[in-house]
XYZ file of C-alpha atoms in Angstrom:
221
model
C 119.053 108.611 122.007
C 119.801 112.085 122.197
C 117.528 115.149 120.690
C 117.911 118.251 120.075
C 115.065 121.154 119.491
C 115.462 124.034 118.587
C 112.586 126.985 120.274
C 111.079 126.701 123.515
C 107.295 127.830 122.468
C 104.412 124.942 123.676
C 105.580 122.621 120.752
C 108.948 122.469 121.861
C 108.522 122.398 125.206
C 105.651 119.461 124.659
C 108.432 117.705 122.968
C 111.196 117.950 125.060
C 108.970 116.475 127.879
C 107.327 113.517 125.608
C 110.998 112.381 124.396
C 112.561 112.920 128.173
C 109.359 110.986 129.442
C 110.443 108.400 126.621
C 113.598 107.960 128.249
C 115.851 110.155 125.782
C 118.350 112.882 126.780
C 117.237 116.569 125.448
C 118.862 119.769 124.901
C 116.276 122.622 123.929
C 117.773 126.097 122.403
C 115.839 129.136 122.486
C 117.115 132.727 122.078
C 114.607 133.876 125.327
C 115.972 132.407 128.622
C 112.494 132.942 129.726
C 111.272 130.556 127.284
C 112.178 127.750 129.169
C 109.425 128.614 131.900
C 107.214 126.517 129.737
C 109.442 123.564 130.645
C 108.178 121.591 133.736
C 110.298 121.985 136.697
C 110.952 117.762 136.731
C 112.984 118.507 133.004
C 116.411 117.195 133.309
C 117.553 118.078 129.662
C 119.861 121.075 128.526
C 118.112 124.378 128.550
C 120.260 126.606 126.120
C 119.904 130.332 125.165
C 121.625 131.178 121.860
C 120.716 130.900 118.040
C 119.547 127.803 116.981
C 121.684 127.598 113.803
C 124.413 128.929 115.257
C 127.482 126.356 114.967
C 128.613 127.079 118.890
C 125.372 126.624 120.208
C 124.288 123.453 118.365
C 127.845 121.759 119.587
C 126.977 122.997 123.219
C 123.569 121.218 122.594
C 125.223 117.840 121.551
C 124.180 117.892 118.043
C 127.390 116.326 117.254
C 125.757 113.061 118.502
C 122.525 113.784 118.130
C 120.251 111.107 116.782
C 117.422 113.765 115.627
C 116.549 117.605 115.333
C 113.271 118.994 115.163
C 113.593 123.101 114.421
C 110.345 124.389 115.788
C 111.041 128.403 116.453
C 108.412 130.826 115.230
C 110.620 131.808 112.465
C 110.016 129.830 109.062
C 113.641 130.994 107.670
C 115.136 130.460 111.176
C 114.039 126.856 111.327
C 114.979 125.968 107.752
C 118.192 127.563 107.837
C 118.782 125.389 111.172
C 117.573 122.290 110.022
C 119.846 122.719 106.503
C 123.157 122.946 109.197
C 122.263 120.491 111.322
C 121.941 118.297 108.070
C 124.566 119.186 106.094
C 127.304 120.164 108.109
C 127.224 117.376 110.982
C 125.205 114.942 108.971
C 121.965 114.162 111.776
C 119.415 112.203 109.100
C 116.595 112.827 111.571
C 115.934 116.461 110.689
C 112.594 117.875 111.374
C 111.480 121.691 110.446
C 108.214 123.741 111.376
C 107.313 125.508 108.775
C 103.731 128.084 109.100
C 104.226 128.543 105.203
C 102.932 125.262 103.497
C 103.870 126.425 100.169
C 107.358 126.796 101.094
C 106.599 123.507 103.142
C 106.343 121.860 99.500
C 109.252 123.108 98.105
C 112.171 122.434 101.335
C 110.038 118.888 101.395
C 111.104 118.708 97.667
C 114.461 119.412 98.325
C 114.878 116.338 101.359
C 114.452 118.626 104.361
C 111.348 117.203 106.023
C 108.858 120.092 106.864
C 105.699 119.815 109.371
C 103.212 122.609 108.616
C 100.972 123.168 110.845
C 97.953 125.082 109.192
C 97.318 122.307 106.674
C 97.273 119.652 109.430
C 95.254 121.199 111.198
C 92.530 122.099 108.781
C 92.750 118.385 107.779
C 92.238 117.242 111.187
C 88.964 119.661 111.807
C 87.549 118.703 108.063
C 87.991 114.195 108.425
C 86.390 115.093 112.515
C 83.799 117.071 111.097
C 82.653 115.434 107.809
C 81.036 112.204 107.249
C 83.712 109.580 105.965
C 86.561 111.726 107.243
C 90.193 110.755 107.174
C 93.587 111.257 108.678
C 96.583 110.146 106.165
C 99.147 109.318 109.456
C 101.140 107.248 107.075
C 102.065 107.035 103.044
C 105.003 104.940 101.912
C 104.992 105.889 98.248
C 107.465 104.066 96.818
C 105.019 100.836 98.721
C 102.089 102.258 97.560
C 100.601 101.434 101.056
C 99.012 103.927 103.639
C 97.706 104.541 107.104
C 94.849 105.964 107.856
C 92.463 107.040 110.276
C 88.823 106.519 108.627
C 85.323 106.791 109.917
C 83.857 104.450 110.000
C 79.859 104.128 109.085
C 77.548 103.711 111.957
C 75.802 100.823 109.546
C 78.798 98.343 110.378
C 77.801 98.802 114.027
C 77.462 95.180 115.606
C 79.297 93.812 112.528
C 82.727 92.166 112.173
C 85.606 94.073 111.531
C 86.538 91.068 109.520
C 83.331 91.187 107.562
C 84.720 95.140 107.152
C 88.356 94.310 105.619
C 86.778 91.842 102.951
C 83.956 94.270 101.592
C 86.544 97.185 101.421
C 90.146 95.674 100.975
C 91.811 97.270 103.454
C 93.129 96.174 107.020
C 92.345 96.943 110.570
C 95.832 98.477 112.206
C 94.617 98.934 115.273
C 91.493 100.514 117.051
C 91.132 103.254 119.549
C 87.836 102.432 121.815
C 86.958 104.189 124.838
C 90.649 105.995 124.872
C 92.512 101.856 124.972
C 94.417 100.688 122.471
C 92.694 97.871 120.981
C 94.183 94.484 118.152
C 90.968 93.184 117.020
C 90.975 89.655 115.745
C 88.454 88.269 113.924
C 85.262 87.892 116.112
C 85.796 92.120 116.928
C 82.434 93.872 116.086
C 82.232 97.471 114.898
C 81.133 99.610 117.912
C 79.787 103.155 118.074
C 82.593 105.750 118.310
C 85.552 103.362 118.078
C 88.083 105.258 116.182
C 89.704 102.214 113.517
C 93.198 102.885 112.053
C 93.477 100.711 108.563
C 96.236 100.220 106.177
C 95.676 99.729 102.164
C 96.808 100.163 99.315
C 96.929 103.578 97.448
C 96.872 104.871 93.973
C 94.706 103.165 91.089
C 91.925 100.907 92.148
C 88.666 100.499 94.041
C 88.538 102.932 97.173
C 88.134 101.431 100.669
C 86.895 104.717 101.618
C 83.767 104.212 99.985
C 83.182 101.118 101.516
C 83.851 101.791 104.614
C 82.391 104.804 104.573
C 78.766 103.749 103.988
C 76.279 101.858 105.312
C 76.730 97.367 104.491
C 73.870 97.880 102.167
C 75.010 100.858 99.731
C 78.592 99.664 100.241
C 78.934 97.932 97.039
């Protein structure tokens, strides 16, 4: 597939390499030719100076067949404005904006322009590392009312089964992260200290995994 981003600051750079290394053909538009220093020297991709919503420069880039578009300059009203072209005028779906502004975040995600923001995410991920019972929300299918998250879980469950875990709390084990492997538990997996455990379950009304896992086996009721 082909991508195009749009500023060459250490997020754009970062993903330019990650998709190349994924086997995808880049271009990467930045105003600065200097910007594209932060590119390794092994990058293969189109390096482009001009103005990322310009029309010009995003044909030069390929975004005629361009399967996505992430808009991650320093500029909240430059990366809207580009991601709103590249939408509307040659119809990429996969439209992705940085925006440091999470209040205007809310309102372009209102309005169907995706929107990362980076302050909120951030502050999330310090808070669920830092706090007992934190949580990452990686996933939410509304419309599903189903979820994925990253939860902590309590070092009570240690030497228990995961299984034992999923029928006290309701939800279910995605995948695990132990000892920096990827890990599918099946049923005989016990709980062991610092394994990070990804589960999917239901949101909305009801009882609250979070609780559950959460606590010790004892209290979790």
């Amino acid at each position: 597939m082909h991508i195009v981003i749009m500023g060459c600051g250490r997020t754009g750079a970062a993903l330019a390499t990650e998709f190349e290394a994924r086997g995808h053909s880049v271009a990467i538009i930045d105003q600065s030719g200097d910007a594209f220093r932060r590119l390794p020297a092994s990058f293969k991709g189109q390096r482009i100076t001009g103005i990322g919503f310009d029309r010009d420069t995003l044909v030069s880039a390929g975004v005629e067949d361009a399967y996505g578009f992430a808009a991650v300059s320093d500029g909240d009203n430059s990366n809207i404005l580009a991601a709103r072209v590249v939408r509307e005028t040659y119809g990429v779906d996969n439209v992705v904006a940085r925006i440091a502004d999470s209040g205007r975040a809310d309102v372009y995600r209102r309005l169907g322009i995706p929107t990362v923001a980076p302050v909120p995410w951030t502050a999330a991920q310090i808070v669920s590392r830092l706090l007992p019972g934190g949580s990452d929300d990686l996933y939410l299918d509304p419309s599903a009312g189903i979820g994925l998250r990253r939860l902590r879980v309590d070092s009570g469950w240690v030497g228990r089964r995961y299984e034992d875990l999923q029928q006290n709390s309701g939800a279910r084990v995605a995948y695990l992260v132990r000892f920096g492997d990827r890990l599918l538990p099946n049923a005989e997996t016990l709980v062991q200290e610092g394994d990070e455990a990804y589960f999917v379950m239901a949101t909305g009304d009801g009882p609250d995994p979070t609780r559950v896992i959460g606590r010790a086996p004892e209290v979790a009721k």
